[in-house]
Amino acid sequence: MVFFDVGETLVHPSPSFPELFAHVAGRGGYRVLPDDVIQASRMVTEGFSQASRDGARWTTSPERSRAFWISVYAQMLDSLGLPSDDGLKDTLYEAFTDRANYTLFDDVRPVLDRLASEGYALGLISNFEAWLDDLLVDLGIREAFAVRVISGIEGVEKPDPRIYRLALERAGVEAGDTAYVGDNPEFDVDPPAALGMFPVLIDRRRRHTDHVGARITDMADLSEALRG
């Protein structure tokens, strides 16, 4: 069985995160370039890591999710020299929780079909708000996954091993018979590996070129990685 992360693994903002952020800022009367947003967006990754270190469960309720993202956007706006007290951070939150602003990576649907044809069962384990289930319906892939474990529904988040164990239990499979595909080494590689799952890092933006272990930059290479 192959389990997947969702954000930046199967699904991404469209326009891209930097483009959408810049667009929202522009609508508010502020000129921001996507390249500037890329630099500021490092705070997003750090925010995930810090939340994990603090034991914060930031996706497990709408209130926690909103508070987390509002704080991240406020820090990014400050880094960009923009005000965060005129409602812009709230407008950003609304944009990034609008399901219409998300799409599948082009390589996802063919790979899901191929894996199914090769006899793999598929599942999801994702740190995401509860509206992910509706997004999967919008994108036409919800039924591809026999098991869907979403932190906003379950109340437990990666890297907590309980979220992986919950998925294994629901799927009725042993960890050694599964793989996990995700984009974040801290959340998607080390925790499942510790349980005996086979982790595959998808490094679409080539941020982890020194990664030791299974690593792909295109989902089309997943079947080969699983055989390796």
JSON list of C-alpha atoms in Angstrom, two decimals:
[
{"chain": "A", "resi": 1, "resn": "MET", "atom": "CA", "xyz": [0.00, 0.00, 0.00]},
{"chain": "A", "resi": 2, "resn": "VAL", "atom": "CA", "xyz": [1.18, 3.52, -0.77]},
{"chain": "A", "resi": 3, "resn": "PHE", "atom": "CA", "xyz": [0.18, 6.44, 1.43]},
{"chain": "A", "resi": 4, "resn": "PHE", "atom": "CA", "xyz": [0.58, 10.05, 0.34]},
{"chain": "A", "resi": 5, "resn": "ASP", "atom": "CA", "xyz": [0.93, 13.45, 1.88]},
{"chain": "A", "resi": 6, "resn": "VAL", "atom": "CA", "xyz": [-1.24, 16.03, 0.09]},
{"chain": "A", "resi": 7, "resn": "GLY", "atom": "CA", "xyz": [0.00, 19.64, 0.20]},
{"chain": "A", "resi": 8, "resn": "GLU", "atom": "CA", "xyz": [2.94, 20.15, -2.22]},
{"chain": "A", "resi": 9, "resn": "THR", "atom": "CA", "xyz": [2.89, 16.40, -2.88]},
{"chain": "A", "resi": 10, "resn": "LEU", "atom": "CA", "xyz": [-0.38, 15.93, -4.76]},
{"chain": "A", "resi": 11, "resn": "VAL", "atom": "CA", "xyz": [-1.93, 19.39, -4.59]},
{"chain": "A", "resi": 12, "resn": "HIS", "atom": "CA", "xyz": [-0.63, 22.94, -4.84]},
{"chain": "A", "resi": 13, "resn": "PRO", "atom": "CA", "xyz": [-2.05, 26.47, -4.88]},
{"chain": "A", "resi": 14, "resn": "SER", "atom": "CA", "xyz": [-2.91, 27.71, -8.35]},
{"chain": "A", "resi": 15, "resn": "PRO", "atom": "CA", "xyz": [-1.72, 30.40, -8.93]},
{"chain": "A", "resi": 16, "resn": "SER", "atom": "CA", "xyz": [1.39, 29.34, -7.02]},
{"chain": "A", "resi": 17, "resn": "PHE", "atom": "CA", "xyz": [1.81, 30.39, -3.40]},
{"chain": "A", "resi": 18, "resn": "PRO", "atom": "CA", "xyz": [4.11, 33.33, -4.28]},
{"chain": "A", "resi": 19, "resn": "GLU", "atom": "CA", "xyz": [1.90, 34.41, -7.18]},
{"chain": "A", "resi": 20, "resn": "LEU", "atom": "CA", "xyz": [-1.32, 34.23, -5.20]},
{"chain": "A", "resi": 21, "resn": "PHE", "atom": "CA", "xyz": [0.24, 36.02, -2.24]},
{"chain": "A", "resi": 22, "resn": "ALA", "atom": "CA", "xyz": [1.52, 38.79, -4.54]},
{"chain": "A", "resi": 23, "resn": "HIS", "atom": "CA", "xyz": [-1.86, 39.01, -6.27]},
{"chain": "A", "resi": 24, "resn": "VAL", "atom": "CA", "xyz": [-3.74, 39.40, -2.99]},
{"chain": "A", "resi": 25, "resn": "ALA", "atom": "CA", "xyz": [-1.27, 42.04, -1.82]},
{"chain": "A", "resi": 26, "resn": "GLY", "atom": "CA", "xyz": [-1.67, 43.85, -5.15]},
{"chain": "A", "resi": 27, "resn": "ARG", "atom": "CA", "xyz": [-5.44, 43.92, -4.77]},
{"chain": "A", "resi": 28, "resn": "GLY", "atom": "CA", "xyz": [-4.83, 45.57, -1.42]},
{"chain": "A", "resi": 29, "resn": "GLY", "atom": "CA", "xyz": [-2.76, 48.29, -3.06]},
{"chain": "A", "resi": 30, "resn": "TYR", "atom": "CA", "xyz": [0.71, 46.92, -2.32]},
{"chain": "A", "resi": 31, "resn": "ARG", "atom": "CA", "xyz": [3.25, 46.02, -4.98]},
{"chain": "A", "resi": 32, "resn": "VAL", "atom": "CA", "xyz": [4.95, 42.75, -4.16]},
{"chain": "A", "resi": 33, "resn": "LEU", "atom": "CA", "xyz": [6.92, 40.53, -6.53]},
{"chain": "A", "resi": 34, "resn": "PRO", "atom": "CA", "xyz": [6.57, 36.74, -6.36]},
{"chain": "A", "resi": 35, "resn": "ASP", "atom": "CA", "xyz": [10.36, 36.47, -5.94]},
{"chain": "A", "resi": 36, "resn": "ASP", "atom": "CA", "xyz": [10.11, 38.61, -2.79]},
{"chain": "A", "resi": 37, "resn": "VAL", "atom": "CA", "xyz": [7.39, 36.30, -1.46]},
{"chain": "A", "resi": 38, "resn": "ILE", "atom": "CA", "xyz": [9.62, 33.27, -2.07]},
{"chain": "A", "resi": 39, "resn": "GLN", "atom": "CA", "xyz": [12.21, 34.72, 0.29]},
{"chain": "A", "resi": 40, "resn": "ALA", "atom": "CA", "xyz": [9.62, 35.58, 2.92]},
{"chain": "A", "resi": 41, "resn": "SER", "atom": "CA", "xyz": [7.91, 32.19, 2.60]},
{"chain": "A", "resi": 42, "resn": "ARG", "atom": "CA", "xyz": [10.79, 30.51, 4.38]},
{"chain": "A", "resi": 43, "resn": "MET", "atom": "CA", "xyz": [8.84, 31.49, 7.48]},
{"chain": "A", "resi": 44, "resn": "VAL", "atom": "CA", "xyz": [6.13, 29.03, 6.45]},
{"chain": "A", "resi": 45, "resn": "THR", "atom": "CA", "xyz": [8.49, 26.06, 6.63]},
{"chain": "A", "resi": 46, "resn": "GLU", "atom": "CA", "xyz": [9.99, 27.34, 9.87]},
{"chain": "A", "resi": 47, "resn": "GLY", "atom": "CA", "xyz": [6.48, 27.83, 11.22]},
{"chain": "A", "resi": 48, "resn": "PHE", "atom": "CA", "xyz": [5.69, 24.16, 10.61]},
{"chain": "A", "resi": 49, "resn": "SER", "atom": "CA", "xyz": [8.87, 23.07, 12.35]},
{"chain": "A", "resi": 50, "resn": "GLN", "atom": "CA", "xyz": [8.38, 25.40, 15.30]},
{"chain": "A", "resi": 51, "resn": "ALA", "atom": "CA", "xyz": [4.78, 24.29, 15.75]},
{"chain": "A", "resi": 52, "resn": "SER", "atom": "CA", "xyz": [6.00, 20.70, 15.81]},
{"chain": "A", "resi": 53, "resn": "ARG", "atom": "CA", "xyz": [8.68, 21.49, 18.40]},
{"chain": "A", "resi": 54, "resn": "ASP", "atom": "CA", "xyz": [6.13, 23.32, 20.54]},
{"chain": "A", "resi": 55, "resn": "GLY", "atom": "CA", "xyz": [3.68, 20.42, 20.33]},
{"chain": "A", "resi": 56, "resn": "ALA", "atom": "CA", "xyz": [1.09, 22.73, 18.78]},
{"chain": "A", "resi": 57, "resn": "ARG", "atom": "CA", "xyz": [-1.67, 21.03, 16.81]},
{"chain": "A", "resi": 58, "resn": "TRP", "atom": "CA", "xyz": [-2.31, 23.75, 14.27]},
{"chain": "A", "resi": 59, "resn": "THR", "atom": "CA", "xyz": [-4.59, 21.93, 11.82]},
{"chain": "A", "resi": 60, "resn": "THR", "atom": "CA", "xyz": [-6.83, 20.13, 14.29]},
{"chain": "A", "resi": 61, "resn": "SER", "atom": "CA", "xyz": [-9.50, 22.83, 14.48]},
{"chain": "A", "resi": 62, "resn": "PRO", "atom": "CA", "xyz": [-10.55, 25.77, 12.30]},
{"chain": "A", "resi": 63, "resn": "GLU", "atom": "CA", "xyz": [-9.67, 28.17, 15.12]},
{"chain": "A", "resi": 64, "resn": "ARG", "atom": "CA", "xyz": [-6.16, 26.80, 15.57]},
{"chain": "A", "resi": 65, "resn": "SER", "atom": "CA", "xyz": [-5.57, 26.73, 11.84]},
{"chain": "A", "resi": 66, "resn": "ARG", "atom": "CA", "xyz": [-6.67, 30.31, 11.39]},
{"chain": "A", "resi": 67, "resn": "ALA", "atom": "CA", "xyz": [-4.54, 31.53, 14.31]},
{"chain": "A", "resi": 68, "resn": "PHE", "atom": "CA", "xyz": [-1.48, 29.69, 12.96]},
{"chain": "A", "resi": 69, "resn": "TRP", "atom": "CA", "xyz": [-1.79, 30.99, 9.41]},
{"chain": "A", "resi": 70, "resn": "ILE", "atom": "CA", "xyz": [-2.68, 34.53, 10.47]},
{"chain": "A", "resi": 71, "resn": "SER", "atom": "CA", "xyz": [0.53, 34.60, 12.54]},
{"chain": "A", "resi": 72, "resn": "VAL", "atom": "CA", "xyz": [2.57, 33.28, 9.59]},
{"chain": "A", "resi": 73, "resn": "TYR", "atom": "CA", "xyz": [1.10, 35.82, 7.18]},
{"chain": "A", "resi": 74, "resn": "ALA", "atom": "CA", "xyz": [1.69, 38.62, 9.69]},
{"chain": "A", "resi": 75, "resn": "GLN", "atom": "CA", "xyz": [5.36, 37.64, 9.93]},
{"chain": "A", "resi": 76, "resn": "MET", "atom": "CA", "xyz": [5.68, 37.45, 6.16]},
{"chain": "A", "resi": 77, "resn": "LEU", "atom": "CA", "xyz": [4.07, 40.85, 5.71]},
{"chain": "A", "resi": 78, "resn": "ASP", "atom": "CA", "xyz": [6.43, 42.31, 8.28]},
{"chain": "A", "resi": 79, "resn": "SER", "atom": "CA", "xyz": [9.39, 40.76, 6.44]},
{"chain": "A", "resi": 80, "resn": "LEU", "atom": "CA", "xyz": [8.13, 42.35, 3.20]},
{"chain": "A", "resi": 81, "resn": "GLY", "atom": "CA", "xyz": [7.73, 45.73, 4.87]},
{"chain": "A", "resi": 82, "resn": "LEU", "atom": "CA", "xyz": [3.95, 45.65, 4.56]},
{"chain": "A", "resi": 83, "resn": "PRO", "atom": "CA", "xyz": [1.38, 46.41, 7.26]},
{"chain": "A", "resi": 84, "resn": "SER", "atom": "CA", "xyz": [-0.40, 43.49, 8.89]},
{"chain": "A", "resi": 85, "resn": "ASP", "atom": "CA", "xyz": [-3.02, 45.52, 10.76]},
{"chain": "A", "resi": 86, "resn": "ASP", "atom": "CA", "xyz": [-5.26, 46.55, 7.85]},
{"chain": "A", "resi": 87, "resn": "GLY", "atom": "CA", "xyz": [-6.95, 43.22, 7.20]},
{"chain": "A", "resi": 88, "resn": "LEU", "atom": "CA", "xyz": [-4.49, 41.98, 4.59]},
{"chain": "A", "resi": 89, "resn": "LYS", "atom": "CA", "xyz": [-3.48, 38.91, 6.61]},
{"chain": "A", "resi": 90, "resn": "ASP", "atom": "CA", "xyz": [-7.16, 37.98, 6.90]},
{"chain": "A", "resi": 91, "resn": "THR", "atom": "CA", "xyz": [-7.63, 38.39, 3.15]},
{"chain": "A", "resi": 92, "resn": "LEU", "atom": "CA", "xyz": [-4.62, 36.13, 2.57]},
{"chain": "A", "resi": 93, "resn": "TYR", "atom": "CA", "xyz": [-6.13, 33.50, 4.86]},
{"chain": "A", "resi": 94, "resn": "GLU", "atom": "CA", "xyz": [-9.39, 33.62, 2.91]},
{"chain": "A", "resi": 95, "resn": "ALA", "atom": "CA", "xyz": [-7.53, 33.23, -0.40]},
{"chain": "A", "resi": 96, "resn": "PHE", "atom": "CA", "xyz": [-5.51, 30.25, 0.77]},
{"chain": "A", "resi": 97, "resn": "THR", "atom": "CA", "xyz": [-8.55, 28.46, 2.19]},
{"chain": "A", "resi": 98, "resn": "ASP", "atom": "CA", "xyz": [-10.56, 28.94, -1.01]},
{"chain": "A", "resi": 99, "resn": "ARG", "atom": "CA", "xyz": [-10.74, 25.50, -2.62]},
{"chain": "A", "resi": 100, "resn": "ALA", "atom": "CA", "xyz": [-10.92, 27.12, -6.06]},
{"chain": "A", "resi": 101, "resn": "ASN", "atom": "CA", "xyz": [-7.30, 28.20, -5.63]},
{"chain": "A", "resi": 102, "resn": "TYR", "atom": "CA", "xyz": [-5.92, 24.63, -5.56]},
{"chain": "A", "resi": 103, "resn": "THR", "atom": "CA", "xyz": [-5.17, 22.09, -8.26]},
{"chain": "A", "resi": 104, "resn": "LEU", "atom": "CA", "xyz": [-3.37, 18.79, -8.79]},
{"chain": "A", "resi": 105, "resn": "PHE", "atom": "CA", "xyz": [0.19, 18.61, -9.99]},
{"chain": "A", "resi": 106, "resn": "ASP", "atom": "CA", "xyz": [0.12, 17.43, -13.61]},
{"chain": "A", "resi": 107, "resn": "ASP", "atom": "CA", "xyz": [1.93, 14.20, -12.78]},
{"chain": "A", "resi": 108, "resn": "VAL", "atom": "CA", "xyz": [-0.48, 13.04, -10.08]},
{"chain": "A", "resi": 109, "resn": "ARG", "atom": "CA", "xyz": [-3.50, 11.52, -11.81]},
{"chain": "A", "resi": 110, "resn": "PRO", "atom": "CA", "xyz": [-1.50, 9.33, -14.23]},
{"chain": "A", "resi": 111, "resn": "VAL", "atom": "CA", "xyz": [0.60, 7.97, -11.36]},
{"chain": "A", "resi": 112, "resn": "LEU", "atom": "CA", "xyz": [-2.42, 7.19, -9.19]},
{"chain": "A", "resi": 113, "resn": "ASP", "atom": "CA", "xyz": [-3.95, 5.29, -12.11]},
{"chain": "A", "resi": 114, "resn": "ARG", "atom": "CA", "xyz": [-0.69, 3.44, -12.77]},
{"chain": "A", "resi": 115, "resn": "LEU", "atom": "CA", "xyz": [-0.22, 2.41, -9.15]},
{"chain": "A", "resi": 116, "resn": "ALA", "atom": "CA", "xyz": [-3.78, 1.12, -8.97]},
{"chain": "A", "resi": 117, "resn": "SER", "atom": "CA", "xyz": [-3.23, -0.88, -12.15]},
{"chain": "A", "resi": 118, "resn": "GLU", "atom": "CA", "xyz": [-0.06, -2.34, -10.61]},
{"chain": "A", "resi": 119, "resn": "GLY", "atom": "CA", "xyz": [-2.06, -3.63, -7.65]},
{"chain": "A", "resi": 120, "resn": "TYR", "atom": "CA", "xyz": [-1.25, -1.02, -5.02]},
{"chain": "A", "resi": 121, "resn": "ALA", "atom": "CA", "xyz": [-3.92, 0.17, -2.59]},
{"chain": "A", "resi": 122, "resn": "LEU", "atom": "CA", "xyz": [-3.69, 3.93, -1.99]},
{"chain": "A", "resi": 123, "resn": "GLY", "atom": "CA", "xyz": [-4.19, 6.08, 1.09]},
{"chain": "A", "resi": 124, "resn": "LEU", "atom": "CA", "xyz": [-3.68, 9.58, 2.45]},
{"chain": "A", "resi": 125, "resn": "ILE", "atom": "CA", "xyz": [-2.12, 10.81, 5.68]},
{"chain": "A", "resi": 126, "resn": "SER", "atom": "CA", "xyz": [-2.18, 14.59, 5.71]},
{"chain": "A", "resi": 127, "resn": "ASN", "atom": "CA", "xyz": [-1.80, 17.56, 8.00]},
{"chain": "A", "resi": 128, "resn": "PHE", "atom": "CA", "xyz": [-4.68, 19.53, 6.55]},
{"chain": "A", "resi": 129, "resn": "GLU", "atom": "CA", "xyz": [-7.91, 21.15, 7.63]},
{"chain": "A", "resi": 130, "resn": "ALA", "atom": "CA", "xyz": [-11.13, 19.16, 7.42]},
{"chain": "A", "resi": 131, "resn": "TRP", "atom": "CA", "xyz": [-12.09, 20.84, 4.13]},
{"chain": "A", "resi": 132, "resn": "LEU", "atom": "CA", "xyz": [-9.45, 18.71, 2.39]},
{"chain": "A", "resi": 133, "resn": "ASP", "atom": "CA", "xyz": [-12.07, 15.99, 1.92]},
{"chain": "A", "resi": 134, "resn": "ASP", "atom": "CA", "xyz": [-14.21, 18.40, -0.10]},
{"chain": "A", "resi": 135, "resn": "LEU", "atom": "CA", "xyz": [-11.18, 19.54, -2.08]},
{"chain": "A", "resi": 136, "resn": "LEU", "atom": "CA", "xyz": [-10.42, 15.94, -3.02]},
{"chain": "A", "resi": 137, "resn": "VAL", "atom": "CA", "xyz": [-13.99, 15.66, -4.33]},
{"chain": "A", "resi": 138, "resn": "ASP", "atom": "CA", "xyz": [-13.54, 18.89, -6.31]},
{"chain": "A", "resi": 139, "resn": "LEU", "atom": "CA", "xyz": [-10.37, 17.49, -7.87]},
{"chain": "A", "resi": 140, "resn": "GLY", "atom": "CA", "xyz": [-11.95, 14.13, -8.66]},
{"chain": "A", "resi": 141, "resn": "ILE", "atom": "CA", "xyz": [-9.52, 11.94, -6.72]},
{"chain": "A", "resi": 142, "resn": "ARG", "atom": "CA", "xyz": [-11.21, 11.29, -3.39]},
{"chain": "A", "resi": 143, "resn": "GLU", "atom": "CA", "xyz": [-12.33, 7.78, -4.31]},
{"chain": "A", "resi": 144, "resn": "ALA", "atom": "CA", "xyz": [-8.81, 6.81, -5.41]},
{"chain": "A", "resi": 145, "resn": "PHE", "atom": "CA", "xyz": [-7.85, 6.53, -1.73]},
{"chain": "A", "resi": 146, "resn": "ALA", "atom": "CA", "xyz": [-9.21, 3.65, 0.28]},
{"chain": "A", "resi": 147, "resn": "VAL", "atom": "CA", "xyz": [-8.07, 5.27, 3.54]},
{"chain": "A", "resi": 148, "resn": "ARG", "atom": "CA", "xyz": [-7.95, 9.01, 4.22]},
{"chain": "A", "resi": 149, "resn": "VAL", "atom": "CA", "xyz": [-6.51, 10.19, 7.54]},
{"chain": "A", "resi": 150, "resn": "ILE", "atom": "CA", "xyz": [-6.72, 13.98, 7.79]},
{"chain": "A", "resi": 151, "resn": "SER", "atom": "CA", "xyz": [-5.45, 15.76, 10.88]},
{"chain": "A", "resi": 152, "resn": "GLY", "atom": "CA", "xyz": [-8.28, 18.32, 10.86]},
{"chain": "A", "resi": 153, "resn": "ILE", "atom": "CA", "xyz": [-10.75, 15.46, 11.24]},
{"chain": "A", "resi": 154, "resn": "GLU", "atom": "CA", "xyz": [-8.76, 13.10, 13.45]},
{"chain": "A", "resi": 155, "resn": "GLY", "atom": "CA", "xyz": [-7.25, 15.61, 15.92]},
{"chain": "A", "resi": 156, "resn": "VAL", "atom": "CA", "xyz": [-3.70, 14.28, 15.59]},
{"chain": "A", "resi": 157, "resn": "GLU", "atom": "CA", "xyz": [-0.95, 15.59, 13.33]},
{"chain": "A", "resi": 158, "resn": "LYS", "atom": "CA", "xyz": [2.30, 14.53, 11.77]},
{"chain": "A", "resi": 159, "resn": "PRO", "atom": "CA", "xyz": [4.98, 14.00, 12.98]},
{"chain": "A", "resi": 160, "resn": "ASP", "atom": "CA", "xyz": [3.07, 12.30, 15.80]},
{"chain": "A", "resi": 161, "resn": "PRO", "atom": "CA", "xyz": [3.39, 8.56, 15.06]},
{"chain": "A", "resi": 162, "resn": "ARG", "atom": "CA", "xyz": [-0.22, 8.04, 16.11]},
{"chain": "A", "resi": 163, "resn": "ILE", "atom": "CA", "xyz": [-1.49, 9.47, 12.83]},
{"chain": "A", "resi": 164, "resn": "TYR", "atom": "CA", "xyz": [0.49, 6.88, 10.88]},
{"chain": "A", "resi": 165, "resn": "ARG", "atom": "CA", "xyz": [-0.58, 4.05, 13.18]},
{"chain": "A", "resi": 166, "resn": "LEU", "atom": "CA", "xyz": [-4.20, 5.12, 12.76]},
{"chain": "A", "resi": 167, "resn": "ALA", "atom": "CA", "xyz": [-3.87, 4.89, 8.98]},
{"chain": "A", "resi": 168, "resn": "LEU", "atom": "CA", "xyz": [-2.19, 1.48, 9.16]},
{"chain": "A", "resi": 169, "resn": "GLU", "atom": "CA", "xyz": [-4.91, 0.19, 11.49]},
{"chain": "A", "resi": 170, "resn": "ARG", "atom": "CA", "xyz": [-7.71, 1.42, 9.24]},
{"chain": "A", "resi": 171, "resn": "ALA", "atom": "CA", "xyz": [-6.04, -0.03, 6.18]},
{"chain": "A", "resi": 172, "resn": "GLY", "atom": "CA", "xyz": [-5.38, -3.35, 7.91]},
{"chain": "A", "resi": 173, "resn": "VAL", "atom": "CA", "xyz": [-1.76, -3.42, 6.75]},
{"chain": "A", "resi": 174, "resn": "GLU", "atom": "CA", "xyz": [1.61, -3.82, 8.41]},
{"chain": "A", "resi": 175, "resn": "ALA", "atom": "CA", "xyz": [4.06, -0.91, 8.26]},
{"chain": "A", "resi": 176, "resn": "GLY", "atom": "CA", "xyz": [6.60, -3.04, 6.42]},
{"chain": "A", "resi": 177, "resn": "ASP", "atom": "CA", "xyz": [4.15, -3.52, 3.56]},
{"chain": "A", "resi": 178, "resn": "THR", "atom": "CA", "xyz": [3.65, 0.18, 2.98]},
{"chain": "A", "resi": 179, "resn": "ALA", "atom": "CA", "xyz": [5.36, 3.23, 1.51]},
{"chain": "A", "resi": 180, "resn": "TYR", "atom": "CA", "xyz": [4.81, 6.88, 2.36]},
{"chain": "A", "resi": 181, "resn": "VAL", "atom": "CA", "xyz": [5.34, 9.72, -0.13]},
{"chain": "A", "resi": 182, "resn": "GLY", "atom": "CA", "xyz": [5.72, 13.31, 1.03]},
{"chain": "A", "resi": 183, "resn": "ASP", "atom": "CA", "xyz": [7.71, 16.48, 0.53]},
{"chain": "A", "resi": 184, "resn": "ASN", "atom": "CA", "xyz": [8.93, 17.30, 4.04]},
{"chain": "A", "resi": 185, "resn": "PRO", "atom": "CA", "xyz": [11.76, 15.21, 5.56]},
{"chain": "A", "resi": 186, "resn": "GLU", "atom": "CA", "xyz": [10.83, 16.22, 9.11]},
{"chain": "A", "resi": 187, "resn": "PHE", "atom": "CA", "xyz": [7.19, 15.19, 8.75]},
{"chain": "A", "resi": 188, "resn": "ASP", "atom": "CA", "xyz": [7.15, 12.71, 5.86]},
{"chain": "A", "resi": 189, "resn": "VAL", "atom": "CA", "xyz": [10.39, 10.73, 6.05]},
{"chain": "A", "resi": 190, "resn": "ASP", "atom": "CA", "xyz": [11.69, 10.26, 9.58]},
{"chain": "A", "resi": 191, "resn": "PRO", "atom": "CA", "xyz": [8.37, 9.46, 11.36]},
{"chain": "A", "resi": 192, "resn": "PRO", "atom": "CA", "xyz": [7.10, 6.80, 8.93]},
{"chain": "A", "resi": 193, "resn": "ALA", "atom": "CA", "xyz": [10.59, 5.31, 8.64]},
{"chain": "A", "resi": 194, "resn": "ALA", "atom": "CA", "xyz": [10.70, 4.92, 12.43]},
{"chain": "A", "resi": 195, "resn": "LEU", "atom": "CA", "xyz": [7.55, 2.79, 12.20]},
{"chain": "A", "resi": 196, "resn": "GLY", "atom": "CA", "xyz": [8.97, 0.59, 9.45]},
{"chain": "A", "resi": 197, "resn": "MET", "atom": "CA", "xyz": [7.27, 2.21, 6.48]},
{"chain": "A", "resi": 198, "resn": "PHE", "atom": "CA", "xyz": [9.30, 2.91, 3.33]},
{"chain": "A", "resi": 199, "resn": "PRO", "atom": "CA", "xyz": [9.54, 6.71, 2.91]},
{"chain": "A", "resi": 200, "resn": "VAL", "atom": "CA", "xyz": [9.92, 8.38, -0.48]},
{"chain": "A", "resi": 201, "resn": "LEU", "atom": "CA", "xyz": [10.75, 12.08, -0.51]},
{"chain": "A", "resi": 202, "resn": "ILE", "atom": "CA", "xyz": [9.27, 13.98, -3.42]},
{"chain": "A", "resi": 203, "resn": "ASP", "atom": "CA", "xyz": [11.52, 16.99, -3.88]},
{"chain": "A", "resi": 204, "resn": "ARG", "atom": "CA", "xyz": [9.78, 18.88, -6.67]},
{"chain": "A", "resi": 205, "resn": "ARG", "atom": "CA", "xyz": [11.65, 22.13, -5.98]},
{"chain": "A", "resi": 206, "resn": "ARG", "atom": "CA", "xyz": [15.00, 20.42, -5.43]},
{"chain": "A", "resi": 207, "resn": "ARG", "atom": "CA", "xyz": [15.42, 21.73, -1.90]},
{"chain": "A", "resi": 208, "resn": "HIS", "atom": "CA", "xyz": [16.87, 18.50, -0.48]},
{"chain": "A", "resi": 209, "resn": "THR", "atom": "CA", "xyz": [19.50, 17.42, -2.98]},
{"chain": "A", "resi": 210, "resn": "ASP", "atom": "CA", "xyz": [21.64, 15.95, -0.19]},
{"chain": "A", "resi": 211, "resn": "HIS", "atom": "CA", "xyz": [18.84, 13.70, 1.06]},
{"chain": "A", "resi": 212, "resn": "VAL", "atom": "CA", "xyz": [19.96, 10.18, 1.89]},
{"chain": "A", "resi": 213, "resn": "GLY", "atom": "CA", "xyz": [17.27, 7.71, 0.92]},
{"chain": "A", "resi": 214, "resn": "ALA", "atom": "CA", "xyz": [14.62, 7.35, -1.74]},
{"chain": "A", "resi": 215, "resn": "ARG", "atom": "CA", "xyz": [14.11, 10.74, -3.42]},
{"chain": "A", "resi": 216, "resn": "ILE", "atom": "CA", "xyz": [12.24, 11.69, -6.58]},
{"chain": "A", "resi": 217, "resn": "THR", "atom": "CA", "xyz": [11.61, 15.04, -8.26]},
{"chain": "A", "resi": 218, "resn": "ASP", "atom": "CA", "xyz": [8.69, 13.89, -10.40]},
{"chain": "A", "resi": 219, "resn": "MET", "atom": "CA", "xyz": [5.85, 11.62, -9.38]},
{"chain": "A", "resi": 220, "resn": "ALA", "atom": "CA", "xyz": [6.33, 9.70, -12.62]},
{"chain": "A", "resi": 221, "resn": "ASP", "atom": "CA", "xyz": [9.43, 8.15, -11.04]},
{"chain": "A", "resi": 222, "resn": "LEU", "atom": "CA", "xyz": [7.53, 6.75, -8.06]},
{"chain": "A", "resi": 223, "resn": "SER", "atom": "CA", "xyz": [6.96, 3.23, -9.40]},
{"chain": "A", "resi": 224, "resn": "GLU", "atom": "CA", "xyz": [10.68, 2.78, -9.97]},
{"chain": "A", "resi": 225, "resn": "ALA", "atom": "CA", "xyz": [11.48, 4.13, -6.51]},
{"chain": "A", "resi": 226, "resn": "LEU", "atom": "CA", "xyz": [9.06, 1.64, -4.94]},
{"chain": "A", "resi": 227, "resn": "ARG", "atom": "CA", "xyz": [10.70, -1.23, -6.79]},
{"chain": "A", "resi": 228, "resn": "GLY", "atom": "CA", "xyz": [14.15, -0.01, -5.73]}
]
